[in-house]
PDB file of C-alpha atoms in Angstrom:
ATOM      1  CA  UNK A 219     -19.357   6.419  -0.765  1.00  0.00           C
ATOM      2  CA  UNK A 220     -15.712   5.889  -1.631  1.00  0.00           C
ATOM      3  CA  UNK A 221     -14.203   2.641  -0.455  1.00  0.00           C
ATOM      4  CA  UNK A 222     -10.693   1.273  -0.670  1.00  0.00           C
ATOM      5  CA  UNK A 223     -10.372  -2.451  -0.136  1.00  0.00           C
ATOM      6  CA  UNK A 224      -7.006  -4.092   0.352  1.00  0.00           C
ATOM      7  CA  UNK A 225      -6.280  -7.726  -0.414  1.00  0.00           C
ATOM      8  CA  UNK A 226      -3.427 -10.097  -1.087  1.00  0.00           C
ATOM      9  CA  UNK A 227      -1.878 -10.342   2.345  1.00  0.00           C
ATOM     10  CA  UNK A 228      -0.913 -13.616   3.930  1.00  0.00           C
ATOM     11  CA  UNK A 229       1.783 -15.566   5.694  1.00  0.00           C
ATOM     12  CA  UNK A 230       5.095 -16.175   3.990  1.00  0.00           C
ATOM     13  CA  UNK A 231       8.597 -17.135   4.947  1.00  0.00           C
ATOM     14  CA  UNK A 232      11.410 -14.641   4.913  1.00  0.00           C
ATOM     15  CA  UNK A 233      12.671 -14.164   1.399  1.00  0.00           C
ATOM     16  CA  UNK A 234       9.270 -14.764  -0.119  1.00  0.00           C
ATOM     17  CA  UNK A 235       7.019 -12.470  -2.108  1.00  0.00           C
ATOM     18  CA  UNK A 236       3.491 -11.176  -1.975  1.00  0.00           C
ATOM     19  CA  UNK A 237       1.463  -8.853  -4.137  1.00  0.00           C
ATOM     20  CA  UNK A 238      -1.057  -6.614  -2.465  1.00  0.00           C
ATOM     21  CA  UNK A 239      -3.967  -5.045  -4.269  1.00  0.00           C
ATOM     22  CA  UNK A 240      -6.143  -2.066  -3.513  1.00  0.00           C
ATOM     23  CA  UNK A 241      -9.490  -1.778  -5.237  1.00  0.00           C
ATOM     24  CA  UNK A 242     -11.338   1.518  -5.198  1.00  0.00           C
ATOM     25  CA  UNK A 243     -15.038   2.032  -5.662  1.00  0.00           C
ATOM     26  CA  UNK A 244     -17.383   4.974  -5.500  1.00  0.00           C
ATOM     27  CA  UNK A 245     -15.054   7.401  -7.273  1.00  0.00           C
ATOM     28  CA  UNK A 246     -12.597   7.338 -10.130  1.00  0.00           C
ATOM     29  CA  UNK A 247      -9.200   7.865  -8.499  1.00  0.00           C
ATOM     30  CA  UNK A 248      -7.225   8.205 -11.719  1.00  0.00           C
ATOM     31  CA  UNK A 249      -6.355  11.845 -10.989  1.00  0.00           C
ATOM     32  CA  UNK A 250      -5.439  11.187  -7.367  1.00  0.00           C
ATOM     33  CA  UNK A 251      -2.137  10.206  -5.877  1.00  0.00           C
ATOM     34  CA  UNK A 252      -2.200   6.901  -4.079  1.00  0.00           C
ATOM     35  CA  UNK A 253      -0.014   5.303  -1.489  1.00  0.00           C
ATOM     36  CA  UNK A 254       0.657   2.264   0.643  1.00  0.00           C
ATOM     37  CA  UNK A 255       1.173   2.455   4.372  1.00  0.00           C
ATOM     38  CA  UNK A 256       1.765  -0.164   7.015  1.00  0.00           C
ATOM     39  CA  UNK A 257       1.545  -0.417  10.746  1.00  0.00           C
ATOM     40  CA  UNK A 258       3.463  -3.131  12.527  1.00  0.00           C
ATOM     41  CA  UNK A 259       2.949  -4.416  16.051  1.00  0.00           C
ATOM     42  CA  UNK A 260       3.597  -1.596  18.503  1.00  0.00           C
ATOM     43  CA  UNK A 261       4.907   0.600  15.708  1.00  0.00           C
ATOM     44  CA  UNK A 262       3.745   3.826  14.170  1.00  0.00           C
ATOM     45  CA  UNK A 263       2.226   3.906  10.715  1.00  0.00           C
ATOM     46  CA  UNK A 264       4.849   4.100   7.966  1.00  0.00           C
ATOM     47  CA  UNK A 265       4.532   5.447   4.459  1.00  0.00           C
ATOM     48  CA  UNK A 266       5.992   2.859   2.106  1.00  0.00           C
ATOM     49  CA  UNK A 267       5.401   4.142  -1.385  1.00  0.00           C
ATOM     50  CA  UNK A 268       3.309   6.593  -3.322  1.00  0.00           C
ATOM     51  CA  UNK A 269       2.356   6.900  -6.944  1.00  0.00           C
ATOM     52  CA  UNK A 270       1.057   9.916  -8.798  1.00  0.00           C
ATOM     53  CA  UNK A 271      -1.654   9.853 -11.403  1.00  0.00           C
ATOM     54  CA  UNK A 272       1.116  10.015 -13.991  1.00  0.00           C
ATOM     55  CA  UNK A 273       2.665   6.846 -12.650  1.00  0.00           C
ATOM     56  CA  UNK A 274       5.616   8.579 -11.006  1.00  0.00           C
ATOM     57  CA  UNK A 275       6.485   6.591  -7.911  1.00  0.00           C
ATOM     58  CA  UNK A 276       8.428   7.295  -4.759  1.00  0.00           C
ATOM     59  CA  UNK A 277       9.586   4.875  -2.105  1.00  0.00           C
ATOM     60  CA  UNK A 278      10.721   4.939   1.484  1.00  0.00           C
ATOM     61  CA  UNK A 279      14.488   4.567   1.639  1.00  0.00           C
ATOM     62  CA  UNK A 280      14.307   1.678   4.068  1.00  0.00           C
ATOM     63  CA  UNK A 281      12.616  -0.534   1.465  1.00  0.00           C
ATOM     64  CA  UNK A 282      15.912  -0.777  -0.442  1.00  0.00           C
ATOM     65  CA  UNK A 283      14.198  -1.498  -3.727  1.00  0.00           C
ATOM     66  CA  UNK A 284      12.311  -4.560  -2.543  1.00  0.00           C
ATOM     67  CA  UNK A 285       8.813  -3.212  -3.198  1.00  0.00           C
ATOM     68  CA  UNK A 286       7.229  -1.905  -6.391  1.00  0.00           C
ATOM     69  CA  UNK A 287       4.069   0.172  -6.510  1.00  0.00           C
ATOM     70  CA  UNK A 288       1.874   0.306  -9.574  1.00  0.00           C
ATOM     71  CA  UNK A 289      -1.603   1.383 -10.546  1.00  0.00           C
ATOM     72  CA  UNK A 290      -4.183   0.657 -13.190  1.00  0.00           C
ATOM     73  CA  UNK A 291      -6.269   3.759 -13.690  1.00  0.00           C
ATOM     74  CA  UNK A 292      -8.677   1.973 -16.012  1.00  0.00           C
ATOM     75  CA  UNK A 293      -9.417  -0.595 -13.321  1.00  0.00           C
ATOM     76  CA  UNK A 294      -9.236   1.904 -10.434  1.00  0.00           C
ATOM     77  CA  UNK A 295      -6.734  -0.305  -8.662  1.00  0.00           C
ATOM     78  CA  UNK A 296      -3.279  -0.099  -7.179  1.00  0.00           C
ATOM     79  CA  UNK A 297      -0.805  -2.821  -6.325  1.00  0.00           C
ATOM     80  CA  UNK A 298       2.285  -3.359  -4.249  1.00  0.00           C
ATOM     81  CA  UNK A 299       4.674  -6.096  -5.285  1.00  0.00           C
ATOM     82  CA  UNK A 300       6.770  -7.085  -2.287  1.00  0.00           C
ATOM     83  CA  UNK A 301       9.881  -9.187  -2.766  1.00  0.00           C
ATOM     84  CA  UNK A 302      12.590 -10.422  -0.426  1.00  0.00           C
ATOM     85  CA  UNK A 303      10.244 -10.091   2.496  1.00  0.00           C
ATOM     86  CA  UNK A 304      11.749  -9.801   5.947  1.00  0.00           C
ATOM     87  CA  UNK A 305      10.298 -10.481   9.378  1.00  0.00           C
ATOM     88  CA  UNK A 306      10.253  -6.729   9.990  1.00  0.00           C
ATOM     89  CA  UNK A 307       7.770  -6.418   7.132  1.00  0.00           C
ATOM     90  CA  UNK A 308       5.135  -8.061   9.306  1.00  0.00           C
ATOM     91  CA  UNK A 309       2.362  -5.478   9.561  1.00  0.00           C
ATOM     92  CA  UNK A 310      -1.117  -4.469   8.576  1.00  0.00           C
ATOM     93  CA  UNK A 311      -0.927  -2.830   5.158  1.00  0.00           C
ATOM     94  CA  UNK A 312      -3.255  -0.032   4.093  1.00  0.00           C
ATOM     95  CA  UNK A 313      -3.822   1.799   0.866  1.00  0.00           C
ATOM     96  CA  UNK A 314      -4.755   5.450   0.641  1.00  0.00           C
ATOM     97  CA  UNK A 315      -5.683   8.055  -1.919  1.00  0.00           C
ATOM     98  CA  UNK A 316      -5.131  11.793  -1.894  1.00  0.00           C
ATOM     99  CA  UNK A 317      -7.453  13.656  -4.213  1.00  0.00           C
ATOM    100  CA  UNK A 318      -6.636  17.135  -3.032  1.00  0.00           C
ATOM    101  CA  UNK A 319      -9.703  18.183  -1.094  1.00  0.00           C
ATOM    102  CA  UNK A 320     -10.510  14.594  -0.227  1.00  0.00           C
ATOM    103  CA  UNK A 321      -8.388  11.815   1.188  1.00  0.00           C
ATOM    104  CA  UNK A 322      -9.313   8.202   1.651  1.00  0.00           C
ATOM    105  CA  UNK A 323      -7.777   5.248   3.430  1.00  0.00           C
ATOM    106  CA  UNK A 324      -8.700   1.600   3.435  1.00  0.00           C
ATOM    107  CA  UNK A 325     -10.656   0.623   6.481  1.00  0.00           C
ATOM    108  CA  UNK A 326      -9.523  -2.916   7.045  1.00  0.00           C
ATOM    109  CA  UNK A 327      -6.064  -3.293   5.614  1.00  0.00           C
ATOM    110  CA  UNK A 328      -4.505  -6.597   4.730  1.00  0.00           C
ATOM    111  CA  UNK A 329      -2.266  -8.479   7.122  1.00  0.00           C
ATOM    112  CA  UNK A 330       1.202  -9.577   6.068  1.00  0.00           C
ATOM    113  CA  UNK A 331       3.054 -11.964   8.328  1.00  0.00           C
ATOM    114  CA  UNK A 332       6.633 -12.943   7.546  1.00  0.00           C
ATOM    115  CA  UNK A 333       8.207 -15.781   9.482  1.00  0.00           C
ATOM    116  CA  UNK A 334      11.878 -16.652   9.748  1.00  0.00           C
TER     117      UNK A 334
END
């Protein structure tokens, strides 16, 4: 059974930083594209960033360069470095993997709360 487990969330003040991690088990995801999503209070889920197996990354325009996605294929993990956090970044953050025929998403997410 493939599982994605997010961690690293927490409460920070605006302007602060957090680094989220996503640990995969049950399947080697090194050939899969991976991504981070979030869902804020009363908001729809947003795609934040994605990273291909090659390491090529893409970001949502609204992030304005504040977040950096990375992956460690040897460790089967993915990270999201978040800097200059804003109150609008408050959300539940999820990681996901797209392996072609199969897609996976973290079940629990990790909560990020940014206070002013």
